[in-house]
PDB file of C-alpha atoms in Angstrom:
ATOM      1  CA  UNK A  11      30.827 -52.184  84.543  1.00  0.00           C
ATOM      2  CA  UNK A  12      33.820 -51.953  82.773  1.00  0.00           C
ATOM      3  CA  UNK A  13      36.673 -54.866  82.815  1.00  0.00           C
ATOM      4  CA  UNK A  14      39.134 -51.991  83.189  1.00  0.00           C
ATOM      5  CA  UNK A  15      37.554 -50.401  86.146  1.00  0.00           C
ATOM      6  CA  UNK A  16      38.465 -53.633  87.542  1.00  0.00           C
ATOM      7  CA  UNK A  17      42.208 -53.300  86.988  1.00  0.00           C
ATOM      8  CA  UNK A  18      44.591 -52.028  90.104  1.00  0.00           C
ATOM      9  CA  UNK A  19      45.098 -48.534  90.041  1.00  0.00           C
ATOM     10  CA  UNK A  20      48.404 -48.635  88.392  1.00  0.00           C
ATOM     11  CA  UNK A  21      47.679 -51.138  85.504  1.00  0.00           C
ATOM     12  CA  UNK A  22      44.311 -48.609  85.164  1.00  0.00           C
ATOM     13  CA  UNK A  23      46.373 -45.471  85.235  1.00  0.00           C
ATOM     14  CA  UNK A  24      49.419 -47.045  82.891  1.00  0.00           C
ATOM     15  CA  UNK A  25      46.323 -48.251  80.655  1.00  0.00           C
ATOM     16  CA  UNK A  26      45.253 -45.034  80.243  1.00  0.00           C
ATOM     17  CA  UNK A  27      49.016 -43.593  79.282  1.00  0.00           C
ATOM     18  CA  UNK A  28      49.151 -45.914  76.981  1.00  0.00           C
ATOM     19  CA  UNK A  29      45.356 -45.654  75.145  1.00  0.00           C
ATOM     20  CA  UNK A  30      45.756 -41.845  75.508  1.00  0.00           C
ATOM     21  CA  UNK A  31      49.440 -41.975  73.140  1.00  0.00           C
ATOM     22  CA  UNK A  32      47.512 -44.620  70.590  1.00  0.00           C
ATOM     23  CA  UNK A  33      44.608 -42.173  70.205  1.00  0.00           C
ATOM     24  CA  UNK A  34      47.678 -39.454  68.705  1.00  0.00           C
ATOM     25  CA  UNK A  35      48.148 -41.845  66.008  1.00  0.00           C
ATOM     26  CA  UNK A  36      44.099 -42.714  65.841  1.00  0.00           C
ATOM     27  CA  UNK A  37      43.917 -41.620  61.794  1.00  0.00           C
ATOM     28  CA  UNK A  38      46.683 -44.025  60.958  1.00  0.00           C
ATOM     29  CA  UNK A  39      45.208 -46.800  62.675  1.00  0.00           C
ATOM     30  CA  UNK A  40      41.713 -46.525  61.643  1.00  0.00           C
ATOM     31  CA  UNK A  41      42.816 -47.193  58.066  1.00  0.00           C
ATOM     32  CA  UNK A  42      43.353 -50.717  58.769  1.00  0.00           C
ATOM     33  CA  UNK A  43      41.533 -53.599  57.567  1.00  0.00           C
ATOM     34  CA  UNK A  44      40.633 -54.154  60.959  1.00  0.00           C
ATOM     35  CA  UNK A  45      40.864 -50.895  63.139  1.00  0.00           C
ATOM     36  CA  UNK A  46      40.941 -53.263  66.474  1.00  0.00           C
ATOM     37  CA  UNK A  47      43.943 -54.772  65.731  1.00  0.00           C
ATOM     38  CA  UNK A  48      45.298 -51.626  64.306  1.00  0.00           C
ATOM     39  CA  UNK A  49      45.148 -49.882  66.908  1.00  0.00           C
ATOM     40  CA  UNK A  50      46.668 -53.190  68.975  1.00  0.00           C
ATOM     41  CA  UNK A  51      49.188 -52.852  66.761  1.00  0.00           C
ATOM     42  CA  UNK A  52      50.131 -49.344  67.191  1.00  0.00           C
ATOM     43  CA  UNK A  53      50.349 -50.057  70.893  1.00  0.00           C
ATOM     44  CA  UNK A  54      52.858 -52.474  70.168  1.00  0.00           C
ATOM     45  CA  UNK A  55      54.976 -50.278  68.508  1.00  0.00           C
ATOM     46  CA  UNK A  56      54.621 -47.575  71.153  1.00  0.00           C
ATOM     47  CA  UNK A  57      55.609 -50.168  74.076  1.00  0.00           C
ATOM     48  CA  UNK A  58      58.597 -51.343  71.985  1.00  0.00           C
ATOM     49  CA  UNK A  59      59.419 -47.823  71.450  1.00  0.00           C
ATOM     50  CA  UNK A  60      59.531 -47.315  75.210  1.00  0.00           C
ATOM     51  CA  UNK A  61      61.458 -50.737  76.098  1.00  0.00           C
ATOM     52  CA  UNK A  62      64.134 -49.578  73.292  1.00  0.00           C
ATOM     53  CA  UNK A  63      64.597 -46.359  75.282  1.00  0.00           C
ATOM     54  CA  UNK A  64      64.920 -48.440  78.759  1.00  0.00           C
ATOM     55  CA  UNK A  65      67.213 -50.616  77.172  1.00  0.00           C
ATOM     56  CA  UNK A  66      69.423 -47.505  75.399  1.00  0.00           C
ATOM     57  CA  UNK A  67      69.140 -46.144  79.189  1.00  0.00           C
ATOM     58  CA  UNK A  68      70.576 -48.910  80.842  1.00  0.00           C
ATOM     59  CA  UNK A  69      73.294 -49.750  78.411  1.00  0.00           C
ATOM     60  CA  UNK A  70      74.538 -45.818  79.181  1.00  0.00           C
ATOM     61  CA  UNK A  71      74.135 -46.699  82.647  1.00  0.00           C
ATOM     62  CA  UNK A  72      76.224 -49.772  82.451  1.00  0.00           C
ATOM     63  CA  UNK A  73      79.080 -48.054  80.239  1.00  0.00           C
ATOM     64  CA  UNK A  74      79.186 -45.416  82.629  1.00  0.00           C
ATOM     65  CA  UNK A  75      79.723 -47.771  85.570  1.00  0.00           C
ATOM     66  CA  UNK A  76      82.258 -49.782  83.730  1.00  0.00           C
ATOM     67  CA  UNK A  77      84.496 -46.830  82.600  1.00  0.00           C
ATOM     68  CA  UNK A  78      84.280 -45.539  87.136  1.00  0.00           C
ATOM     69  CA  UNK A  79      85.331 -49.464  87.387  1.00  0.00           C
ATOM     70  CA  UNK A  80      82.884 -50.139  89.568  1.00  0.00           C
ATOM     71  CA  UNK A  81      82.837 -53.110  90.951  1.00  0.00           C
ATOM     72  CA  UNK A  82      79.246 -53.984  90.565  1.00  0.00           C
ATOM     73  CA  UNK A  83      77.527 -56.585  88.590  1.00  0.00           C
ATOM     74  CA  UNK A  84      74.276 -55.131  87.838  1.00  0.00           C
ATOM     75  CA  UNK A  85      72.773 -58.933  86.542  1.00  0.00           C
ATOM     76  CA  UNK A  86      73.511 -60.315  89.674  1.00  0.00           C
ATOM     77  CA  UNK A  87      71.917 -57.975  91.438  1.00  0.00           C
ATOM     78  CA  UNK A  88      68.108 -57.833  88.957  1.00  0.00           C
ATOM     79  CA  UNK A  89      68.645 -61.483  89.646  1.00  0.00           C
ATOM     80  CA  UNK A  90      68.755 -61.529  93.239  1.00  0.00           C
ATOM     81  CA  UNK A  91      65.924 -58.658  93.816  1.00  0.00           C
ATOM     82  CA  UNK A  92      63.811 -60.549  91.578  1.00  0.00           C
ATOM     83  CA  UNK A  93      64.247 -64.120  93.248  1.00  0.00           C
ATOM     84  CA  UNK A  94      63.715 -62.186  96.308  1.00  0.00           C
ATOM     85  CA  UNK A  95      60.588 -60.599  95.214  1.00  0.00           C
ATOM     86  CA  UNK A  96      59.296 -63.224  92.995  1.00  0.00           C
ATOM     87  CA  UNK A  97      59.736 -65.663  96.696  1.00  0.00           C
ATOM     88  CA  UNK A  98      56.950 -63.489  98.315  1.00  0.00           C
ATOM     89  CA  UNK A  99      54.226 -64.640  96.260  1.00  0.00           C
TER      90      UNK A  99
END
């Protein structure tokens, strides 16, 4: 059996996104020296990729809420869900 039969559903299924957009770029990695770690590589660049669009996202986000002067401090809040969820476990 397969370790990644293993995984929860969503770390299988967001797996799979992920190995399914590295196979589109599966003649670029396979001229490495070391395919493996080519192809590791490639999935590093196409999860930075993603984070530098969340991070683009939320910056708009925040502008946006700054110029409606909203009085909301989106840090505080990430903080406090996440202590909050982080205390269940």
């Amino acid at each position: 059996m397969s370790w990644r039969n293993n995984l929860p559903s969503k770390l299988k299924n967001s797996l799979q996104s992920l190995l399914r957009s590295v196979d589109r770029h599966e003649e670029v990695y396979t001229q490495a020296e070391n395919v493996s770690i080519g192809q590791i590589w490639v999935a590093m660049a196409i999860m930075n990729r993603r984070l530098e669009k969340i991070e683009k996202v939320t910056r708009a986000q925040r502008k946006a809420l700054q110029e409606m002067n909203a009085d909301v401090d989106v840090d505080k809040h990430l903080s406090e869900n996440l202590e909050e969820s982080l205390k269940k476990y």
